[in-house]
CSV table of C-alpha atoms and ligand atoms in Angstrom, one decimal:
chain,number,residue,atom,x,y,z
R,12,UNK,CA,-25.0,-38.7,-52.4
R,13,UNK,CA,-26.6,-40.4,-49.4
R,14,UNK,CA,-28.0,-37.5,-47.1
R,15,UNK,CA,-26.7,-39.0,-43.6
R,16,UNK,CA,-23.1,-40.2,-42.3
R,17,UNK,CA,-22.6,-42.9,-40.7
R,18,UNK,CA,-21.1,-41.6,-37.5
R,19,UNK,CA,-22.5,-38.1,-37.3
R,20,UNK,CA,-23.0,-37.9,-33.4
R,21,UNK,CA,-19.6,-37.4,-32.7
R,22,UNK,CA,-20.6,-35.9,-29.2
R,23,UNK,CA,-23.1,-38.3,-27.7
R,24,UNK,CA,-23.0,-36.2,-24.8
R,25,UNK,CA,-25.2,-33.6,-26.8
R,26,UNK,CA,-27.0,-35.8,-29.4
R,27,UNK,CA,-28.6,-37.9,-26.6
R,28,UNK,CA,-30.3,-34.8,-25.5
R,29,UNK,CA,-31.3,-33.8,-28.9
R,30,UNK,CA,-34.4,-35.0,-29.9
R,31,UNK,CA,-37.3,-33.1,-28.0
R,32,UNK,CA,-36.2,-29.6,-25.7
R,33,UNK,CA,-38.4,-27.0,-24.6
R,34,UNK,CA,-37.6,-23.6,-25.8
R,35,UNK,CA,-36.1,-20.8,-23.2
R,36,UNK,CA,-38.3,-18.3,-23.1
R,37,UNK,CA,-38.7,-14.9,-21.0
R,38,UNK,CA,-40.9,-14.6,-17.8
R,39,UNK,CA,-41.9,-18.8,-18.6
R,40,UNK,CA,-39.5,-20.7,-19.1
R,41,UNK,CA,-38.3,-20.1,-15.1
R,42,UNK,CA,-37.7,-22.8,-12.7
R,43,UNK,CA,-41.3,-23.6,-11.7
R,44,UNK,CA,-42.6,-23.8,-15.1
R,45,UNK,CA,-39.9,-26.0,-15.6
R,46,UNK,CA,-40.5,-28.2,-12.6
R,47,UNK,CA,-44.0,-28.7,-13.7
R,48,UNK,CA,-43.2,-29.4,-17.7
R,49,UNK,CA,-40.5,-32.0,-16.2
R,50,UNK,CA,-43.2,-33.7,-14.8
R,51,UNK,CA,-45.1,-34.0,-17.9
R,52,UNK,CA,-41.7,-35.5,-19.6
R,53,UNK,CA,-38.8,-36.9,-18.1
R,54,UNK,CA,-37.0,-37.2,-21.3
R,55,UNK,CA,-36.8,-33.5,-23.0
R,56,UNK,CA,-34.0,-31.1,-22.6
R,57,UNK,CA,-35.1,-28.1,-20.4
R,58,UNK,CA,-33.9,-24.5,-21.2
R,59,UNK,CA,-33.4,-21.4,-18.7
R,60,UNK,CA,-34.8,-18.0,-19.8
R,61,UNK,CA,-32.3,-16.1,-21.0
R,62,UNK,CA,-29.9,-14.7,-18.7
R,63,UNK,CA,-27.4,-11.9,-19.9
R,64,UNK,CA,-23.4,-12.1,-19.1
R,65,UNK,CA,-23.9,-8.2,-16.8
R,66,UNK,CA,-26.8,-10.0,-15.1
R,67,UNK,CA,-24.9,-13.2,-14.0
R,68,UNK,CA,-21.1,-11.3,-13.7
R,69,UNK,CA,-22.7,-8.3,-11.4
R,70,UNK,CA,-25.9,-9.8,-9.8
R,71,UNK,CA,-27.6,-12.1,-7.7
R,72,UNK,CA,-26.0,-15.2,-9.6
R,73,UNK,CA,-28.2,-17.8,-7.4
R,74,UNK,CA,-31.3,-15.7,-8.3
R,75,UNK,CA,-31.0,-16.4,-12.5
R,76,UNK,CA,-29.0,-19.9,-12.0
R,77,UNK,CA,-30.5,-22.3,-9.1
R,78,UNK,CA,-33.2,-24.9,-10.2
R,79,UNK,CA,-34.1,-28.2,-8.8
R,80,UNK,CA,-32.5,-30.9,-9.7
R,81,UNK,CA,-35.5,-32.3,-10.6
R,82,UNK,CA,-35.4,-30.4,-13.9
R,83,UNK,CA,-32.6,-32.2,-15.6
R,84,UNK,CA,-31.5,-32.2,-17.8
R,85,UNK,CA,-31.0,-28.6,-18.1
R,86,UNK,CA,-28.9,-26.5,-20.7
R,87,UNK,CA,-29.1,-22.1,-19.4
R,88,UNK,CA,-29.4,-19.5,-22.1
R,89,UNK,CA,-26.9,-17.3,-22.6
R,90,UNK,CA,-27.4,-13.5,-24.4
R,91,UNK,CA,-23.8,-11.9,-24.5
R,92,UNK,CA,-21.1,-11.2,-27.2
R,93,UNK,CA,-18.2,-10.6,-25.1
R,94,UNK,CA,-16.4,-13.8,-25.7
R,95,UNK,CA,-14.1,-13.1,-21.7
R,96,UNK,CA,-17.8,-12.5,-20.1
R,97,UNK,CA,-19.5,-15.9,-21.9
R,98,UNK,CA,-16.5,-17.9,-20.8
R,99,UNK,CA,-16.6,-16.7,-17.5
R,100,UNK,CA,-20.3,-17.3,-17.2
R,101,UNK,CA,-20.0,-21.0,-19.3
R,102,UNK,CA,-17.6,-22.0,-16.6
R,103,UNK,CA,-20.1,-20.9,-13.8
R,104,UNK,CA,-23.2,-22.4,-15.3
R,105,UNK,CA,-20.4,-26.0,-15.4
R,106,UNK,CA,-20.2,-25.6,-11.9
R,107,UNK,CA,-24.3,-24.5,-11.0
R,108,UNK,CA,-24.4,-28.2,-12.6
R,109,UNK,CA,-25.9,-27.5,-16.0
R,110,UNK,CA,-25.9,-30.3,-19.1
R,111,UNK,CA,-25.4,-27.0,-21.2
R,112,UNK,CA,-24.7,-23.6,-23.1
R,113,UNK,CA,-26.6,-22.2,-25.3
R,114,UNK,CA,-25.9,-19.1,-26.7
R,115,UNK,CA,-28.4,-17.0,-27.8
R,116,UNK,CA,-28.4,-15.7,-31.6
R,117,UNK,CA,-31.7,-15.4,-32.1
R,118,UNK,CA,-33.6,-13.1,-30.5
R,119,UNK,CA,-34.8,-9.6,-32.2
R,120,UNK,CA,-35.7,-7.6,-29.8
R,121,UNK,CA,-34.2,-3.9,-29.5
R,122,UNK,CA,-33.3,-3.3,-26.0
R,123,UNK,CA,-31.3,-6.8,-26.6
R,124,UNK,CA,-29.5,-5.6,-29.6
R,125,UNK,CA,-28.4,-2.4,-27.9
R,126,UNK,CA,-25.5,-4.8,-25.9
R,127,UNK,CA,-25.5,-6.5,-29.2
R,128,UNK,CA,-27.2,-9.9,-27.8
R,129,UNK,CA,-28.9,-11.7,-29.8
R,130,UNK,CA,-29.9,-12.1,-33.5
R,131,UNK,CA,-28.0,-9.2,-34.7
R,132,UNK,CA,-24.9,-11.4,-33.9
R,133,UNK,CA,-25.5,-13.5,-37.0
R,134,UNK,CA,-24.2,-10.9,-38.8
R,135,UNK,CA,-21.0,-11.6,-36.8
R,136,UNK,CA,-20.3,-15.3,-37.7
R,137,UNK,CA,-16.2,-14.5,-36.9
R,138,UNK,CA,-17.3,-12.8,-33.2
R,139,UNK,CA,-19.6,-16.2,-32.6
R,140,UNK,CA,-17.1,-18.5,-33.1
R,141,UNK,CA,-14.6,-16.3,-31.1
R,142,UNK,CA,-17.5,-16.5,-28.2
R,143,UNK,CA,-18.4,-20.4,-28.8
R,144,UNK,CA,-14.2,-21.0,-28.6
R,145,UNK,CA,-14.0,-19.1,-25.4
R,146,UNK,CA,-16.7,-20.6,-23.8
R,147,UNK,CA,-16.1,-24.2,-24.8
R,148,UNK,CA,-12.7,-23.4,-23.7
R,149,UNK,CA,-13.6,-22.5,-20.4
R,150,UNK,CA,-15.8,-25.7,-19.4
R,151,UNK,CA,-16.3,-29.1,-20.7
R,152,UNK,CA,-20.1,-29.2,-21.2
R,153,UNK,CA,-21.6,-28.8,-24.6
R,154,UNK,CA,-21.8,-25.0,-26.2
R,155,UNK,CA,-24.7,-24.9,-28.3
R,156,UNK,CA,-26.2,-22.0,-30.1
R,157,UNK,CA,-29.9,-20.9,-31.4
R,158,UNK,CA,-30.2,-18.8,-33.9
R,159,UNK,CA,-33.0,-17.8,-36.8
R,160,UNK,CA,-32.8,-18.7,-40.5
R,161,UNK,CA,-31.4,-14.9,-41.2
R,162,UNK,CA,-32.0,-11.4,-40.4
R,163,UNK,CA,-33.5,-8.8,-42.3
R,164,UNK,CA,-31.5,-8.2,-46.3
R,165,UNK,CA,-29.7,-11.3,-45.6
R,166,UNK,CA,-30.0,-13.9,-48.7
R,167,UNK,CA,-32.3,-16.4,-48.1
R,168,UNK,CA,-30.0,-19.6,-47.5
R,169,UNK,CA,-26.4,-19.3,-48.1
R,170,UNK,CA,-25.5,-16.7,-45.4
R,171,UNK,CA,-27.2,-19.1,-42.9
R,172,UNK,CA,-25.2,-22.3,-43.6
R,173,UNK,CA,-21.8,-19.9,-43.9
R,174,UNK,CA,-22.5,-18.8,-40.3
R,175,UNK,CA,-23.5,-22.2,-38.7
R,176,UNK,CA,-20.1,-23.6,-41.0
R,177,UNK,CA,-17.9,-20.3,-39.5
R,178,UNK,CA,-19.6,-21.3,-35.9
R,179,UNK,CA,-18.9,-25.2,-36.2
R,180,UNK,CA,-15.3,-24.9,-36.6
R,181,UNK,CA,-15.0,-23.0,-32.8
R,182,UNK,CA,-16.1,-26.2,-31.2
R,183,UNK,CA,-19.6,-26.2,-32.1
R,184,UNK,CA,-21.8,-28.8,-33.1
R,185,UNK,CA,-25.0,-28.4,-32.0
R,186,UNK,CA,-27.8,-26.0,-33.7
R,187,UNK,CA,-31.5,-24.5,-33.1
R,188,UNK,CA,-33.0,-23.1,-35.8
R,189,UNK,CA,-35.9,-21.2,-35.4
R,190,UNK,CA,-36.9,-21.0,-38.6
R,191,UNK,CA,-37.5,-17.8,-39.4
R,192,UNK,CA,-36.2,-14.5,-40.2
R,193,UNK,CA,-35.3,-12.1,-37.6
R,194,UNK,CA,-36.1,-8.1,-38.8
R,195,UNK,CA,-34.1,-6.2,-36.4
R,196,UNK,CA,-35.9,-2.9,-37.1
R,197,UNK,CA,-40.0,-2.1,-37.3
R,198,UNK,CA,-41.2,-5.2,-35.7
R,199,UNK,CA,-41.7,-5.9,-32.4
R,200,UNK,CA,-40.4,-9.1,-30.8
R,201,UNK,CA,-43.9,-10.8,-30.4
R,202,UNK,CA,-44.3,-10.1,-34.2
R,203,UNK,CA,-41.4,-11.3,-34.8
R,204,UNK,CA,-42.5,-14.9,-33.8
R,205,UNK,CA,-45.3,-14.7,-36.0
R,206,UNK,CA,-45.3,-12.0,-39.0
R,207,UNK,CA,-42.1,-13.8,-40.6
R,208,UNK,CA,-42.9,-16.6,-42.5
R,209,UNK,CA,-41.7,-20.0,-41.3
R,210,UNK,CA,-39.0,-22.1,-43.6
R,211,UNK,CA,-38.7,-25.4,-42.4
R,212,UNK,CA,-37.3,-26.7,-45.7
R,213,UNK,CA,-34.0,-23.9,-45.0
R,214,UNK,CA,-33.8,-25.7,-42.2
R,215,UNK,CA,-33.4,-29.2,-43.5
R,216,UNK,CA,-31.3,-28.5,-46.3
R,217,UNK,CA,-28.7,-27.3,-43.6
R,218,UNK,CA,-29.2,-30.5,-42.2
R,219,UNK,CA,-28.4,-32.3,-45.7
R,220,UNK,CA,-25.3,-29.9,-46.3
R,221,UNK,CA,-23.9,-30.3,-43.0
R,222,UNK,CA,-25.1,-33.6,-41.6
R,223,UNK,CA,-22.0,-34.2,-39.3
R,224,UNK,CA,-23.8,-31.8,-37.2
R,225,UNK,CA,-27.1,-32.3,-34.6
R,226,UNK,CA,-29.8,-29.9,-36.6
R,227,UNK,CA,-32.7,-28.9,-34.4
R,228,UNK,CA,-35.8,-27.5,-35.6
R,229,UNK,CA,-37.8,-24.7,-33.9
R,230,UNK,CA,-40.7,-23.0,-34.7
R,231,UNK,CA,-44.7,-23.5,-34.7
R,232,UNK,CA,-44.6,-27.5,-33.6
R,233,UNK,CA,-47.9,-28.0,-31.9
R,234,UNK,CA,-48.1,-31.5,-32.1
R,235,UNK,CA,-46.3,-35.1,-31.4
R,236,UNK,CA,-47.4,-36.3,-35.0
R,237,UNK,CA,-45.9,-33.0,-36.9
R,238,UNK,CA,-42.6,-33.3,-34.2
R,239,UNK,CA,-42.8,-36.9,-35.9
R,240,UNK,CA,-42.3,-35.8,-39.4
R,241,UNK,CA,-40.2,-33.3,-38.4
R,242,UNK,CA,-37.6,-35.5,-36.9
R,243,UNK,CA,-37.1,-37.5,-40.7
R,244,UNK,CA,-35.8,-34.6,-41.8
R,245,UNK,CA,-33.2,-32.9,-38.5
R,246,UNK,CA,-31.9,-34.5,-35.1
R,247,UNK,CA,-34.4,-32.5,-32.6
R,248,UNK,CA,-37.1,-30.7,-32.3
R,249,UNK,CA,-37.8,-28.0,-29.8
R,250,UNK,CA,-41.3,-26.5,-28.8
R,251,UNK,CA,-42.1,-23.2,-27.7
R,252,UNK,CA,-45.5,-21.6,-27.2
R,253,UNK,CA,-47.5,-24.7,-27.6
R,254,UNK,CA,-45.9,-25.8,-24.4
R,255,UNK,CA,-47.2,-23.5,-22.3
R,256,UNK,CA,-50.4,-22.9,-23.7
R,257,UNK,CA,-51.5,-26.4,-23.8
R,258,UNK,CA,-48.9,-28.1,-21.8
R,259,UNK,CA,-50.6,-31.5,-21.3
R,260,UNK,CA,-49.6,-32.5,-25.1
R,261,UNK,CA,-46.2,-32.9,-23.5
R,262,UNK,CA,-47.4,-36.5,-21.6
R,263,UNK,CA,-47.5,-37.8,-24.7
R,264,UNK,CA,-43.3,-37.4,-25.6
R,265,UNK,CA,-41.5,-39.9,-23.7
R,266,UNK,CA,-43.8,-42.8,-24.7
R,267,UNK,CA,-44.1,-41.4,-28.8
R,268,UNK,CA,-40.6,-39.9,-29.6
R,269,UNK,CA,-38.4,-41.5,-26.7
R,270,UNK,CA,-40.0,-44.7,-26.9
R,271,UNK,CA,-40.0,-45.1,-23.2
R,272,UNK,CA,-42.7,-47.7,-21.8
R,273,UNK,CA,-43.5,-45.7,-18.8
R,274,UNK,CA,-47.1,-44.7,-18.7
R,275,UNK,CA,-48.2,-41.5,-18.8
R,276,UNK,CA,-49.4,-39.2,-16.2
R,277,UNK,CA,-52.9,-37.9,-16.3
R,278,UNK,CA,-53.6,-34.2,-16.0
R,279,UNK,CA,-54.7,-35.5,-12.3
R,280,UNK,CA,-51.4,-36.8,-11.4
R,281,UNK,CA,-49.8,-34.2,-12.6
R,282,UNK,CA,-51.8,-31.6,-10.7
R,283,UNK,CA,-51.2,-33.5,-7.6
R,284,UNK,CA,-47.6,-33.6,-7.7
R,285,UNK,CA,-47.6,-29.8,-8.5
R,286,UNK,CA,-49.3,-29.1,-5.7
R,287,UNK,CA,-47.0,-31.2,-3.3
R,288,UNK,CA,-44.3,-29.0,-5.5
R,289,UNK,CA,-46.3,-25.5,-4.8
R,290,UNK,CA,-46.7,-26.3,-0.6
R,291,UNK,CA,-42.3,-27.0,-0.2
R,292,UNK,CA,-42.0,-23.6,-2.2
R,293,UNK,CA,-44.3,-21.6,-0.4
R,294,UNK,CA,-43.0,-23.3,3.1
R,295,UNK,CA,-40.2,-21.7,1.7
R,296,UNK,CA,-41.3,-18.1,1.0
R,297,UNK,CA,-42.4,-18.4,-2.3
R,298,UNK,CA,-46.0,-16.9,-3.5
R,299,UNK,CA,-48.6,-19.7,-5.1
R,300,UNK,CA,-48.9,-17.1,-7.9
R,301,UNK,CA,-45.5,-17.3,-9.7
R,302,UNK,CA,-46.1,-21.4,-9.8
R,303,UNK,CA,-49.6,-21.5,-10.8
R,304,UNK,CA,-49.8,-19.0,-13.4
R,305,UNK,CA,-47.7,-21.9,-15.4
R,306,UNK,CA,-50.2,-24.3,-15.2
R,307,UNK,CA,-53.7,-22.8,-16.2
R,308,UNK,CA,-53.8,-24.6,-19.8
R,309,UNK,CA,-53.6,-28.1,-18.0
R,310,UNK,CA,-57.0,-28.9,-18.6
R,311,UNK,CA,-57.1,-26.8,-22.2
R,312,UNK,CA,-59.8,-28.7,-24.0
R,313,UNK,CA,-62.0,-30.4,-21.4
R,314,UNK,CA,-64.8,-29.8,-19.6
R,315,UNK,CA,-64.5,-27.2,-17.2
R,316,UNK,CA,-60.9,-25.8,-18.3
R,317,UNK,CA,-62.0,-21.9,-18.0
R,318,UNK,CA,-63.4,-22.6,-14.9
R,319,UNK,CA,-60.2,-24.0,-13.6
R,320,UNK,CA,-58.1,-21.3,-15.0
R,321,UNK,CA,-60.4,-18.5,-13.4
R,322,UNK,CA,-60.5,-20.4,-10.3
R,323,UNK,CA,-56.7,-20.4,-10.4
R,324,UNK,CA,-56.0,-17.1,-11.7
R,325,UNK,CA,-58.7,-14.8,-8.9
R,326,UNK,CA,-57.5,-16.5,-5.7
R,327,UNK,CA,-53.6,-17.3,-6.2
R,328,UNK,CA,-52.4,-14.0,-6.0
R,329,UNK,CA,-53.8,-13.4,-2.7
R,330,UNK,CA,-50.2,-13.1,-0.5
R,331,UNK,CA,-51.1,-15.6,1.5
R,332,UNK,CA,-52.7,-18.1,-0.9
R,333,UNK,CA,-52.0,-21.6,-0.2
R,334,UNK,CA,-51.6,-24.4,-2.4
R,335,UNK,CA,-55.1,-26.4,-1.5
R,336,UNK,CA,-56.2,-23.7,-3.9
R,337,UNK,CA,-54.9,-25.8,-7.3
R,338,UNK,CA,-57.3,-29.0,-5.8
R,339,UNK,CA,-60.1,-26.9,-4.8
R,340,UNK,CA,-60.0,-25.0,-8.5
R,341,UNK,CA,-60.4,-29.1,-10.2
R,342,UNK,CA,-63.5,-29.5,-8.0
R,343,UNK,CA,-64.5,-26.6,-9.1
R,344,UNK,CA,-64.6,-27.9,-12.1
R,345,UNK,CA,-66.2,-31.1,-11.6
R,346,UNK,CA,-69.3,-29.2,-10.0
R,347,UNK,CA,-69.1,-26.5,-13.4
R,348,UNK,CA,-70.5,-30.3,-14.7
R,349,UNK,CA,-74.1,-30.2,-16.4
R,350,UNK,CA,-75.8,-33.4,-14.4
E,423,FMN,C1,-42.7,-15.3,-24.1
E,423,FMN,C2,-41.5,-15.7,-25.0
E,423,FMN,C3,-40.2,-15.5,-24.6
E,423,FMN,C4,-39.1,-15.9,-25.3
E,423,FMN,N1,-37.9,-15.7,-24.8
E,423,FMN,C5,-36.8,-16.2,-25.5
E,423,FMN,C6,-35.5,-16.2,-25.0
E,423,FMN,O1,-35.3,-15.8,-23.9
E,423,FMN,N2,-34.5,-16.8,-25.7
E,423,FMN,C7,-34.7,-17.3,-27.0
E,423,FMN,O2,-33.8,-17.8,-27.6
E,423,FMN,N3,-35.9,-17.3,-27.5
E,423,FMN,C8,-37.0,-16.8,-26.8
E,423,FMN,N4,-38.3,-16.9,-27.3
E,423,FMN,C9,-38.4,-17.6,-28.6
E,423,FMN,C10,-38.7,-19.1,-28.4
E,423,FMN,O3,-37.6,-19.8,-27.8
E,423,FMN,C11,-39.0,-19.8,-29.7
E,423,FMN,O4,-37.8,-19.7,-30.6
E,423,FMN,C12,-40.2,-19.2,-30.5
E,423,FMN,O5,-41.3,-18.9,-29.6
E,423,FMN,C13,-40.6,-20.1,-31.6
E,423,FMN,O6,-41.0,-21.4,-31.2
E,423,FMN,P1,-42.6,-21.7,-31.0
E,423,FMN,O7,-43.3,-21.4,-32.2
E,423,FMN,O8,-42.6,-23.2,-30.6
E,423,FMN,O9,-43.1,-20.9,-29.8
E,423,FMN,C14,-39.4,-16.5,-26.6
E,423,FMN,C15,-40.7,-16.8,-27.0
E,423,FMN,C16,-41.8,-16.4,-26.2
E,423,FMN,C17,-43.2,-16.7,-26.7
């Protein structure tokens, strides 16, 4: 039986999006970190951090929604279950000008699962798809949803593809796995992005059973070559950690898995326009601290790099640290140089 479908992208409107994204994650992932992994790659999909249904229905929307534009495209995370709130929230995030929804399935941790957000909601495949309808209901961009390869007891494969299958019929076609299991209870959520082991091969075989759907892969990609091999096997891949530790790999994407033709910037460049980025911010109010603490692996691996990051990291928190400080830090550098 041959393993792909002709026609499978039946929304181009997500699949064009698919193939690299960076993942959301908490207290990174926020708009300046964002704005400085855009300009390492045009091409990927961004994501938000998470932001919960009570925080966008009863707070300071503008505070968890606005970005630049700049940063697109760009899909927000959702963490909710009440499929009223997500649609009301979907239909905002539509009109903030996000490509996207994603709802979040995914993550273990316990003060999420209290408002039962999360990963424990892939025991729920019925509320999902009740929460995917609603929201894809409510807006016309694309609902997607991450979620893990299964939670604690669950059977290692089949109660994975029955909720991605429940999910898919609610208007649904787009999935990130990270793969690996979820344990609700003993671990926390930092160990539960290492301590389970990952299963990429769960993840392809979804692909192979359900191909009429866009499959993305998450989980321990540190690398354009392995994101290479990866994509033979599932639409997308999306990178976590790896992304903000060592953030310059990024420069390689548009030219290696996008095929653009567009050069690459160097770490310089990059730097540069960061800094341009970090003096409108502050002009506007904003501290050089919660922009340059995304940017201290630029120069991971060459000479210099701690230096840099120590530079960076003793004088930006000073309140009235100014953005000269990120140039100053790579000449630092450059005098750290044995002659
Ligand atoms: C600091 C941190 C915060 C995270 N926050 C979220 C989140 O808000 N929503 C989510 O779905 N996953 C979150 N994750 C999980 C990542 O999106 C991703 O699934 C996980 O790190 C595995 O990918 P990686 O090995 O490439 O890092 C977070 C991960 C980290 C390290």
């Amino acid at each position: 039986m041959p393993n792909q479908s002709p026609s499978h992208h039946h929304n181009p409107s997500q699949s064009q999006y698919a193939t690299v994204s960076l993942a959301p994650m908490m207290d990174w992932s926020d708009r300046h970190c964002r704005f400085f992994w855009r300009l390492l790659t045009k091409q990927s999909l961004l994501y938000t951090e998470m932001v919960t249904t009570g925080a966008l229905l009863h707070g300071d929307r503008s505070r968890f929604l606005d970005f630049n534009p700049e940063e697109q495209p760009l899909a927000v995370q959702l963490g909710g279950s009440n499929p009223q709130a997500l649609a009301e929230c979907a239909k905002m995030a539509e009109d903030w000008g996000y490509t996207e929804v994603n709802l979040n399935c995914g993550c273990p941790s316990d003060r999420v699962q209290e408002g039962k957000i999360g990963a424990i909601l892939m025991a729920e495949p019925e509320l999902v798809a009740e929460c995917v309808n609603a929201m894809s209901n409510a807006c016309s961009i694309p609902i997607t949803v991450k979620h893990r390869i299964g939670i604690d007891e669950q059977d290692d494969y089949p109660a994975m593809e029955s909720f991605v299958r429940t999910v898919s019929s609610a208007n649904c076609d787009t999935f990130i796995v990270h793969a690996r299991k979820a344990w609700l209870k003993g671990l926390s959520p930092k160990q539960n992005r290492e301590v389970p082991p990952l299963k990429y091969e769960h993840v392809f075989a979804l692909k192979k059973a359900l191909p009429h759907l866009t499959i993305v892969i998450n989980g321990g990609i540190t690398s354009i070559e392995q994101s290479q091999n990866l994509l033979q096997h599932v639409d997308g891949v999306m990178i976590g950690r790896e992304a903000y530790n060592n953030p310059y790999f990024l420069a390689q994407i548009d030219q290696q898995l996008y095929q653009s033709s567009i050069a690459a910037p160097s770490r310089d460049d990059v730097l540069h326009a960061f800094t341009d980025y970090c003096k409108t911010e502050i002009d506007k109010g904003n501290r050089l601290h919660h922009m340059s603490r995304h940017i201290l692996g630029l120069y991971l691996g060459e000479y210099g790099a701690r230096v840099f990051r120590r530079f960076v990291t003793e004088r930006a928190c000073k309140p009235d640290a100014q953005a000269e400080i990120l140039l100053a830090a790579r000449e630092a550098m450059n005098r750290s140089k044995p002659v």
